[in-house]
Tab-separated table of C-alpha atoms and ligand atoms in Angstrom:
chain	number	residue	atom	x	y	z
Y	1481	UNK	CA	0.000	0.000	0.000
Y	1482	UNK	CA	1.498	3.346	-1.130
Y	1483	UNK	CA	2.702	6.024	1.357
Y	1484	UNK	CA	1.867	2.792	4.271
Y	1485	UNK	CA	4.569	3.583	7.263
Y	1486	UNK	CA	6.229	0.022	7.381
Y	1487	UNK	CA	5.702	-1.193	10.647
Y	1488	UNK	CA	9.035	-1.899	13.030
Y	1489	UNK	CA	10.698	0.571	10.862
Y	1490	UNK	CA	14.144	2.394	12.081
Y	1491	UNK	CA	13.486	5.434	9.857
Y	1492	UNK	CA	12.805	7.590	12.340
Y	1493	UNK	CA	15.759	7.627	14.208
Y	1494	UNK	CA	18.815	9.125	12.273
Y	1495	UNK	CA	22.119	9.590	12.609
Y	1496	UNK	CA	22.831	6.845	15.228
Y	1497	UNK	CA	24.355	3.493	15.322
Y	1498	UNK	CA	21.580	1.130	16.260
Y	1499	UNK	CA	21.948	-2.416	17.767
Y	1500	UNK	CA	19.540	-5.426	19.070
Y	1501	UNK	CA	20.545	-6.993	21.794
Y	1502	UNK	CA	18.604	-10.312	22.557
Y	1503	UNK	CA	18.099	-11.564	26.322
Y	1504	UNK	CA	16.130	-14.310	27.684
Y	1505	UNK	CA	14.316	-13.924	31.301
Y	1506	UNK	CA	14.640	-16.796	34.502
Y	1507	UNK	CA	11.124	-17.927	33.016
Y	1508	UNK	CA	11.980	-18.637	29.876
Y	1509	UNK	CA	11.134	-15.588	27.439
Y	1510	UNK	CA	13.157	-13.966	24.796
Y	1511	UNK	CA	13.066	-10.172	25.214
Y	1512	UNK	CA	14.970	-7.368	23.208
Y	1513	UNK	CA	16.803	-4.143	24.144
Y	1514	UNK	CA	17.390	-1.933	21.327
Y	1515	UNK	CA	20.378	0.604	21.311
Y	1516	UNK	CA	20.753	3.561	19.492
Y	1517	UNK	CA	23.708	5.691	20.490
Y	1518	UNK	CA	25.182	8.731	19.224
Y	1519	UNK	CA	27.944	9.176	21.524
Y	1520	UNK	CA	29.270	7.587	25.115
Y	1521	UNK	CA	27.157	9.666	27.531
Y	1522	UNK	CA	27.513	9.892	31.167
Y	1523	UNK	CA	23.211	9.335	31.821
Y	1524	UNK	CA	21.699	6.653	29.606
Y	1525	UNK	CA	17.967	6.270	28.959
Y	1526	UNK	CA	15.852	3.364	28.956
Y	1527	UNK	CA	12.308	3.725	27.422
Y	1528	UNK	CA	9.735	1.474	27.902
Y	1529	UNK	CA	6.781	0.841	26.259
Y	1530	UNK	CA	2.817	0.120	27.518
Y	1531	UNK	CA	0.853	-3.217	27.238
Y	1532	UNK	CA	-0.012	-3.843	23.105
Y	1533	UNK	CA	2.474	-1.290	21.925
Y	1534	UNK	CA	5.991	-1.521	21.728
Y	1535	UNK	CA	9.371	0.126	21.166
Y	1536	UNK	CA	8.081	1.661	18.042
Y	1537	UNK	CA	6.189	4.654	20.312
Y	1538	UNK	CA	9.558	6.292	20.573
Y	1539	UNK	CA	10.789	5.899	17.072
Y	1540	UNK	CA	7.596	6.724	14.520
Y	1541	UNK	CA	8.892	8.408	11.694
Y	1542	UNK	CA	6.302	10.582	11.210
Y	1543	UNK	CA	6.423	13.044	14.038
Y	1544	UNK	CA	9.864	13.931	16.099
Y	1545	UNK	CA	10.365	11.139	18.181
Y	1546	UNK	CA	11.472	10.544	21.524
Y	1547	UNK	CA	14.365	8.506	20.843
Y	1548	UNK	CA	15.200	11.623	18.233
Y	1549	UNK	CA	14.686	14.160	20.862
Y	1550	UNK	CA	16.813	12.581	23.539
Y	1551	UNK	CA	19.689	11.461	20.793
Y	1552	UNK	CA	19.730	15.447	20.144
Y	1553	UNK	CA	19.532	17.236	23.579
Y	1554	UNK	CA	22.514	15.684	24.808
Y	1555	UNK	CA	21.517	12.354	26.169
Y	1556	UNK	CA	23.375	10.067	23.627
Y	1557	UNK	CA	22.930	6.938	24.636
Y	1558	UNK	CA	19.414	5.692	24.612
Y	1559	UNK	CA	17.738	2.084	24.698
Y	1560	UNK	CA	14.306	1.217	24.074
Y	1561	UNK	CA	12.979	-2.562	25.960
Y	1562	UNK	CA	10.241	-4.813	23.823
Y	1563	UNK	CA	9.004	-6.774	26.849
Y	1564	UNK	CA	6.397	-9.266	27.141
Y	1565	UNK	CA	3.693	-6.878	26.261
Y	1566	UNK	CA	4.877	-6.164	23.345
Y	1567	UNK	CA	3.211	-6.389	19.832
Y	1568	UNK	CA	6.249	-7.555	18.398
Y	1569	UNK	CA	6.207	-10.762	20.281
Y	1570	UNK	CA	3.257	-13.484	20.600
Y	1571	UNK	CA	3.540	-13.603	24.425
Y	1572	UNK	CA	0.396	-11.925	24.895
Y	1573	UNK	CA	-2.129	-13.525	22.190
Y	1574	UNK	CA	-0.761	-16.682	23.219
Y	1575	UNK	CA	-2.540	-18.428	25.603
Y	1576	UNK	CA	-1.079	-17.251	29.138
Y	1577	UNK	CA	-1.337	-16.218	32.419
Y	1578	UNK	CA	0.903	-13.841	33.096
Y	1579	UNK	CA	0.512	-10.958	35.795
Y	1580	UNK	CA	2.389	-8.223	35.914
Y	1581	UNK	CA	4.244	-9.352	39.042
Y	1582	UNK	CA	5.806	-11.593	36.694
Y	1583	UNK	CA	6.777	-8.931	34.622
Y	1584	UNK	CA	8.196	-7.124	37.676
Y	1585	UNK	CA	10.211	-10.152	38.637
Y	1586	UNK	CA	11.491	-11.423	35.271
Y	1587	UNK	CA	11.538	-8.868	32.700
Y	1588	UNK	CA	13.430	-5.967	34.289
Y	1589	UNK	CA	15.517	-7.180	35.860
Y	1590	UNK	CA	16.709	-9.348	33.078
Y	1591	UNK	CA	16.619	-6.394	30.951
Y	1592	UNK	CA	18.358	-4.669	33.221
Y	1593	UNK	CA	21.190	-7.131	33.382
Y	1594	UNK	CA	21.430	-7.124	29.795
Y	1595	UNK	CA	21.993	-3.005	29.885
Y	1596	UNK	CA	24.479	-3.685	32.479
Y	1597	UNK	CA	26.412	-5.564	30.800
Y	1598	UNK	CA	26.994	-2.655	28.003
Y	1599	UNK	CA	27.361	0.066	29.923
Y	1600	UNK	CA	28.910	-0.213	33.337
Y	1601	UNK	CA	27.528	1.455	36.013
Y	1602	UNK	CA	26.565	4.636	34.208
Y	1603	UNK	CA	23.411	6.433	35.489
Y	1604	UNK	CA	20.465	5.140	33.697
Y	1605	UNK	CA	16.874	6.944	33.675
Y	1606	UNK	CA	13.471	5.374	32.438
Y	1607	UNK	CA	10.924	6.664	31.082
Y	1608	UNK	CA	7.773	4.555	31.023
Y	1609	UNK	CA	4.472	4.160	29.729
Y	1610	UNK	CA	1.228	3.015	30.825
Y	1611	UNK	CA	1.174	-0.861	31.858
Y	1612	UNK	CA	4.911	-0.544	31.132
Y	1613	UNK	CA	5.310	2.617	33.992
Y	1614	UNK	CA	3.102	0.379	36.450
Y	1615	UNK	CA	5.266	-3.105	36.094
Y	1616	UNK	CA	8.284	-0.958	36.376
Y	1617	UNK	CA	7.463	0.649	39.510
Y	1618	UNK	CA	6.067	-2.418	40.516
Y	1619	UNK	CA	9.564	-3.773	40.224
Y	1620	UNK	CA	11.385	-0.808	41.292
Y	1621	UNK	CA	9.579	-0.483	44.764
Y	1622	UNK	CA	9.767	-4.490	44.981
Y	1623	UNK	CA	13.461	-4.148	45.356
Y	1624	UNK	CA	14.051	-5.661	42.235
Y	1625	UNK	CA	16.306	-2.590	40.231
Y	1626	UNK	CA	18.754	-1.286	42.781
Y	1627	UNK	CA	20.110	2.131	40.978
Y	1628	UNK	CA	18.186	3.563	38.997
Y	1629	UNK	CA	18.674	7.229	38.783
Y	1630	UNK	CA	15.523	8.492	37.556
Y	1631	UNK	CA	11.985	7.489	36.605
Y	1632	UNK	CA	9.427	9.063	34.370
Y	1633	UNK	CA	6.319	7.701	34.665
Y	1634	UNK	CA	3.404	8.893	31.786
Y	1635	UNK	CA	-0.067	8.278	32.218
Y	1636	UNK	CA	-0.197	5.904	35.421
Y	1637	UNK	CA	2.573	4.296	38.329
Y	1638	UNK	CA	1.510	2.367	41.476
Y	1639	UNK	CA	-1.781	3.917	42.063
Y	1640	UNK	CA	-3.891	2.689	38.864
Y	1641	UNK	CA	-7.457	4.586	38.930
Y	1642	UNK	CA	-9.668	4.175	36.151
Y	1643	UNK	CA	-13.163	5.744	34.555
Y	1644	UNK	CA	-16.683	4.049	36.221
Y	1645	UNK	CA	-17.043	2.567	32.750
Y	1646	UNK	CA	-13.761	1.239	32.753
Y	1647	UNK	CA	-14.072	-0.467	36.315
Y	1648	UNK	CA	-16.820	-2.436	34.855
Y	1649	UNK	CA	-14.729	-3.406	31.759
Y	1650	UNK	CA	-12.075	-4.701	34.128
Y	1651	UNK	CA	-14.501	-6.562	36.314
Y	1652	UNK	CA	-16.748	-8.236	33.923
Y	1653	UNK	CA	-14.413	-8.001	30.433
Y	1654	UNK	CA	-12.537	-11.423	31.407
Y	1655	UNK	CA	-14.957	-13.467	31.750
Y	1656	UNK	CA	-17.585	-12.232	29.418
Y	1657	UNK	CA	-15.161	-12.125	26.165
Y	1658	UNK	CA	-13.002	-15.510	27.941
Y	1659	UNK	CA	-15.951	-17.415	28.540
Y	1660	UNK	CA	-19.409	-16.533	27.121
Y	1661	UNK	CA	-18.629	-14.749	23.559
Y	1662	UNK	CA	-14.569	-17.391	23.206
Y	1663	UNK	CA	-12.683	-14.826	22.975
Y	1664	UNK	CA	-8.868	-14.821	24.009
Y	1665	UNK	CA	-7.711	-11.623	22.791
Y	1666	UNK	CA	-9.422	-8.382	21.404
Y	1667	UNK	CA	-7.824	-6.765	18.554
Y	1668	UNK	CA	-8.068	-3.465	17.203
Y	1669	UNK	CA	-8.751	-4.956	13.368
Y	1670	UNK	CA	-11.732	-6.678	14.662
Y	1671	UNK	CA	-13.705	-5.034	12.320
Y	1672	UNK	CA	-12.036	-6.579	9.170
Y	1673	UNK	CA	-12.277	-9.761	10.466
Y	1674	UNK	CA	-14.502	-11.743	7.674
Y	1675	UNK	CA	-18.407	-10.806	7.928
Y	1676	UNK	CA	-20.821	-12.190	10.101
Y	1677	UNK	CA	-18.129	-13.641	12.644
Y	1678	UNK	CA	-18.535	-12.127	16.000
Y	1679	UNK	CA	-15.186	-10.099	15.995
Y	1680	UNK	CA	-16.752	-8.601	13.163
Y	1681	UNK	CA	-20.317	-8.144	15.018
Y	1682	UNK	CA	-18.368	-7.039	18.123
Y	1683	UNK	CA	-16.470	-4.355	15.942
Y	1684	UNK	CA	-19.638	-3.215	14.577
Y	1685	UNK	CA	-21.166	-3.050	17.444
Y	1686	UNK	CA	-18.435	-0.314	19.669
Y	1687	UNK	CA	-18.369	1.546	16.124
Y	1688	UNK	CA	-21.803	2.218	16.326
Y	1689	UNK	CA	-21.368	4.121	19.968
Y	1690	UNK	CA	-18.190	5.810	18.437
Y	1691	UNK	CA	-19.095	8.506	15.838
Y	1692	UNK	CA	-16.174	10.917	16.566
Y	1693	UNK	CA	-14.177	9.512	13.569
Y	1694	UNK	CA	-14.475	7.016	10.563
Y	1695	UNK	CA	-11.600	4.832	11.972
Y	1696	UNK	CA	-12.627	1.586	13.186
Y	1697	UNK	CA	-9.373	0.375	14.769
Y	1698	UNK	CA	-9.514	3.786	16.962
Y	1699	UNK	CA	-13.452	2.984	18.101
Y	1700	UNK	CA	-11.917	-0.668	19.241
Y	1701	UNK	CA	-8.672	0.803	20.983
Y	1702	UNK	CA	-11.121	3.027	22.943
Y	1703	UNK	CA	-13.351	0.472	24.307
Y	1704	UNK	CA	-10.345	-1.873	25.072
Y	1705	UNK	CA	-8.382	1.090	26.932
Y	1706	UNK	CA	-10.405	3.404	28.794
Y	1707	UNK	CA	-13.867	5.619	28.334
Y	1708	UNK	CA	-13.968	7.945	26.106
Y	1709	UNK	CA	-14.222	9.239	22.445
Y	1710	UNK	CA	-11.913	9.028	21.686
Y	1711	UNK	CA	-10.403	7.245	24.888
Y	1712	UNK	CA	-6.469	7.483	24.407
Y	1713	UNK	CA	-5.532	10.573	22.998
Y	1714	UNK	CA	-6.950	13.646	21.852
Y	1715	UNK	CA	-7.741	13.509	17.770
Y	1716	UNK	CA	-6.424	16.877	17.570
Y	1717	UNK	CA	-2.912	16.162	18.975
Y	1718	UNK	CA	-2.369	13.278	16.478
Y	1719	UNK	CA	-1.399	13.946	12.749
Y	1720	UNK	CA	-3.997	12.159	10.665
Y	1721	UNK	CA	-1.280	9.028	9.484
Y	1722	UNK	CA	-0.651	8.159	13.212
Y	1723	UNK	CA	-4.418	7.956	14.109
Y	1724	UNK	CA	-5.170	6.106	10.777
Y	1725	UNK	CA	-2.110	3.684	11.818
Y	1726	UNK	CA	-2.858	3.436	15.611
Y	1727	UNK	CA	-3.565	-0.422	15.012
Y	1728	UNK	CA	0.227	-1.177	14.343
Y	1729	UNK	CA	1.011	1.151	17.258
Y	1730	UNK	CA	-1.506	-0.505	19.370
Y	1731	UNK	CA	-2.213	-3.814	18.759
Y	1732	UNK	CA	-4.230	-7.228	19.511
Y	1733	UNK	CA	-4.110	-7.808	23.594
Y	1734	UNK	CA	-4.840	-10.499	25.576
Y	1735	UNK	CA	-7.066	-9.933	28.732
Y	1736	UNK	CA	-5.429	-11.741	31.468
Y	1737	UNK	CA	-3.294	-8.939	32.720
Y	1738	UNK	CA	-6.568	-6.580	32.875
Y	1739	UNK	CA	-7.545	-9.381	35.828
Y	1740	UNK	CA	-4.477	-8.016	37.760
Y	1741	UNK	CA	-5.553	-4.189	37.106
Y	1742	UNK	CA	-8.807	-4.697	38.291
Y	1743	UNK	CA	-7.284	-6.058	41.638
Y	1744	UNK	CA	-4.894	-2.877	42.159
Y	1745	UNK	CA	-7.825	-0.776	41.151
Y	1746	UNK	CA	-9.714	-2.100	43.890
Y	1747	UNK	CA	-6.855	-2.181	46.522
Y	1748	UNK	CA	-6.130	1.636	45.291
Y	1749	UNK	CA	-3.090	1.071	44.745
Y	1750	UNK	CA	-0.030	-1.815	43.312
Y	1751	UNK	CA	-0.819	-5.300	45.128
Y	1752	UNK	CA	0.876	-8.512	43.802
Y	1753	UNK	CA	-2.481	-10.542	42.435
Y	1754	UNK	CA	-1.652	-14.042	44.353
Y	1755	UNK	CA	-0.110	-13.120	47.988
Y	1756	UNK	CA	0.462	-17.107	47.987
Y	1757	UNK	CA	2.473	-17.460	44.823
Y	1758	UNK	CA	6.011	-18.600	45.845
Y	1759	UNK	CA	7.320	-17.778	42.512
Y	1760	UNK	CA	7.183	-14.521	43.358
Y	1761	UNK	CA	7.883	-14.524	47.356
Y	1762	UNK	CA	10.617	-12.035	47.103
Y	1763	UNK	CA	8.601	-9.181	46.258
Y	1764	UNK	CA	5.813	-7.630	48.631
Y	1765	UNK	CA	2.496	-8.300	48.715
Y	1766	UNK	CA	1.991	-4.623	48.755
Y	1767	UNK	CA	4.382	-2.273	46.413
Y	1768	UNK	CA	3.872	0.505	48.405
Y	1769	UNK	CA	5.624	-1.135	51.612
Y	1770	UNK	CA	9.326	0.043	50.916
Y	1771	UNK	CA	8.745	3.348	49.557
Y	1772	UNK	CA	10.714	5.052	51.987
Y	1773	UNK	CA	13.611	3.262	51.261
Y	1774	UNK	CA	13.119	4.218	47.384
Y	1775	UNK	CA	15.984	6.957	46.774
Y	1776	UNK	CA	15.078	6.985	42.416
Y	1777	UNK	CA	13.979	10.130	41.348
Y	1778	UNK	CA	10.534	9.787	40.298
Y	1779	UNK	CA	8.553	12.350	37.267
Y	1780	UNK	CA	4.911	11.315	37.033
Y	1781	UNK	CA	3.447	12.590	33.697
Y	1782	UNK	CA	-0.334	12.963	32.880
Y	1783	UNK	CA	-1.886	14.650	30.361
Y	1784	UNK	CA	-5.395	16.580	32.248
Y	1785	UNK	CA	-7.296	14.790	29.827
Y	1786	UNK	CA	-6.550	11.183	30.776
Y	1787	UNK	CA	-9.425	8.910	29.970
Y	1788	UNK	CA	-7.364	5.704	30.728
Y	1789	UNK	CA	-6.158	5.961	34.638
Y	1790	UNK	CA	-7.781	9.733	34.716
Y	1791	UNK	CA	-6.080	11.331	37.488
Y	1792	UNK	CA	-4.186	8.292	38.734
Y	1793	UNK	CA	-0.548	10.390	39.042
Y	1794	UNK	CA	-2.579	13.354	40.997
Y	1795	UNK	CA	-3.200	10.779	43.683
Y	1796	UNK	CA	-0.023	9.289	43.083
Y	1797	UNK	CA	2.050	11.964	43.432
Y	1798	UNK	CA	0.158	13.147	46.327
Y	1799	UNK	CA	0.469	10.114	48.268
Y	1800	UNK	CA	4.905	9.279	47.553
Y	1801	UNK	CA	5.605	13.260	48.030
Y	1802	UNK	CA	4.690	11.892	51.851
Y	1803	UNK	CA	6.335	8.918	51.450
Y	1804	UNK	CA	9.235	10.426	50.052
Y	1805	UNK	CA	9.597	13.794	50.440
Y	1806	UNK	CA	11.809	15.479	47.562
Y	1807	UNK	CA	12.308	12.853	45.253
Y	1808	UNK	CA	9.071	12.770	43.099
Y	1809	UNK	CA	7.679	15.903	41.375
Y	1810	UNK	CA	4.369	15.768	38.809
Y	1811	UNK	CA	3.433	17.364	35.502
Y	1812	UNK	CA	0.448	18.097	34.109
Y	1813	UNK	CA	0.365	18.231	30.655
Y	1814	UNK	CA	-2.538	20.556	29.513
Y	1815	UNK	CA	-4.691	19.138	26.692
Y	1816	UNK	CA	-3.191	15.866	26.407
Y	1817	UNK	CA	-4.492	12.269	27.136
Y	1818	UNK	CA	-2.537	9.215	28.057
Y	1819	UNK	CA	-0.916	7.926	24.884
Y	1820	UNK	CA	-0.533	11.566	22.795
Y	1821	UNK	CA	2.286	12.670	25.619
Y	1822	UNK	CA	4.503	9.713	23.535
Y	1823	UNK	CA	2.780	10.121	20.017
Y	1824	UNK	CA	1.381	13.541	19.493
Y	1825	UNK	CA	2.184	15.635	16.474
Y	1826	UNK	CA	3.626	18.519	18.814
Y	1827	UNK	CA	5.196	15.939	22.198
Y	1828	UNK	CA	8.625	17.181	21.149
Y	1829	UNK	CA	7.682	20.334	21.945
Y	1830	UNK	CA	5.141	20.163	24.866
Y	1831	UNK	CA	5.941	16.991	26.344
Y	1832	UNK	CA	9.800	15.851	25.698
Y	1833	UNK	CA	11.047	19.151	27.071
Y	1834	UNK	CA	9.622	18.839	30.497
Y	1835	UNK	CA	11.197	15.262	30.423
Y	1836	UNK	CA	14.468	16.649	29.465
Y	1837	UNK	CA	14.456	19.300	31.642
Y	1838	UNK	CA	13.834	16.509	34.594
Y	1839	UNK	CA	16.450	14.242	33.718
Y	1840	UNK	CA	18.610	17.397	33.390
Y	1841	UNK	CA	17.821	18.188	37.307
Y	1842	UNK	CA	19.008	14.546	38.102
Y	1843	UNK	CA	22.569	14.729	36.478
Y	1844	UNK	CA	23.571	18.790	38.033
U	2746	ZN	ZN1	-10.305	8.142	15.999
């Protein structure tokens, strides 16, 4: 298809040498870092992506990335992780089980070693995204990623809080789609599913409650995300070939890991989902336990027009700035949602500074 932005593609990162570097986690999965560095550079970065996406967020072509935007404001060195929520591997259409305490316990720190191992014992920074900034805090304030320098969270961190409508998606979505309509995984391209199946019906169904634009895949991302028309972003803050390509930004999903959110919803906060699994008896039951001891800087990021974990990093950032007095600060980012802080047409100029400008603070 003409003028199609190739998935996976490295075009939007220039002027860097770019590596893969392949790791495998204590349970068994292969995961991927992905280098691209300029220059040696005291403070590396380590971006992270949400659940469905992947480390494409920070490299799209068609808008100034983040990768882009670090690579040029000094910060030389940056790595973006494909863990197991990531579209570019079948871990999470696959049939599984996977929480994200087992992200917390496998994933980072595995990825971690692998970064390690590469660059010493330079400072590294994350910034993180949605399922991707909860599972890293998770593992953080486990005790699982002893120093890091800095963390930016976007969009949500250990206190998830979501929309009414989205609480009952969480509580009844599993077993409704697992168990009445047979349906593993929901997937943005539903609606070109072959006609008269019911991942067609379903499609056609949530399109006909979404009228704000003709683009199917967006009507099915906002009923699997949050509440909202659209639910993830605001239309205005994307440029018309990212919305129209949000499906290969944001793909099919598997609804196990929504049984997890729905637990820390209800707790209010991070809570490992099985207290009694000895797999993963080295982290707390409750993240929030060792906060005091955490000495990471911590940015939490949310746009004022959240429709995914609304104003989850208000009552976030209320609740550590007790906990930890000095070492978390928040940003609101006016007219933004939860994914267009990584994605939106203008993020290099509205967003990525204020993330610059943070990491700068840690490294003075
Ligand atoms: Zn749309």
């Amino acid at each position: 298809m003409t003028g199609r932005i190739p998935r996976y593609t490295r075009d939007g990162v220039t002027g860097a040498e770019v590596s893969e570097h392949p790791f495998a986690t204590d349970d068994g999965l292969g995961l991927n870092l992905t280098r691209f560095r300029r220059a040696e550079c005291d403070d590396v970065v380590l971006l992270v992506h949400g659940l469905t996406s992947s480390s494409d967020l920070f490299i799209m072509p068609e808008h100034r990335n983040l990768v882009s935007y670090l690579l040029d404001d000094g910060f030389t060195d940056v790595w973006a992780l494909d863990f197991r929520m990531s579209n570019r591997f079948p871990y999470d259409t696959e049939t599984h089980e996977y929480t994200l305490d087992d992200i917390a316990d496998y994933d980072y720190p595995a990825a971690m070693r692998e970064l390690r191992r590469h660059i010493g014992d330079r400072r590294v920074h994350v910034v993180a995204h949605c399922l991707g900034s909860l599972s890293f805090m998770m593992s953080l304030f486990g005790g699982r990623l002893p120093g890091i320098a800095s963390v930016t969270c976007n969009s949500v961190a250990l206190m998830p809080r979501v929309p009414r409508w989205s609480r009952l998606k969480l509580r009844y979505g599993p077993p409704l789609f697992e168990y009445v309509l047979g349906l593993a995984f929901l997937d943005p391209r539903f609606a070109r599913s072959p006609r008269l199946t019911k991942e067609w019906a379903l499609a056609r169904l949530i399109s006909m409650a979404h009228r704000e634009c003709d683009v199917r895949e967006c009507h099915m991302l906002s009923f699997m995300w949050g509440s909202g028309r659209p639910a993830m972003y605001e239309h205005d803050n994307l440029l018309p070939v990212t919305h129209e390509r949000m499906a290969d930004l944001c793909s099919a999903c598997g609804i196990n890991y929504h049984r997890h959110v729905a637990k820390m919803v209800l707790a209010g906060h991070a809570v490992k989902f099985d207290p009694g699994d000895r797999r993963h008896s080295d982290l707390p039951d409750d993240y929030l336990t060792y906060a005091a001891k955490v000495t990471t800087a911590i940015l939490l990021l949310t746009g004022d027009r959240n429709r995914v974990f609304t104003d989850s990093n208000i009552v976030c950032y209320s609740r550590l700035s007790n906990v930890m007095p000095g070492r978390c600060e928040l940003e609101i980012l006016p007219g933004y949602g939860h994914l267009d802080p990584i994605v939106g047409k203008d993020a290099h100029l509205e967003v990525f500074p204020r993330i610059s400008q943070f990491l700068k603070r840690q490294v003075t």
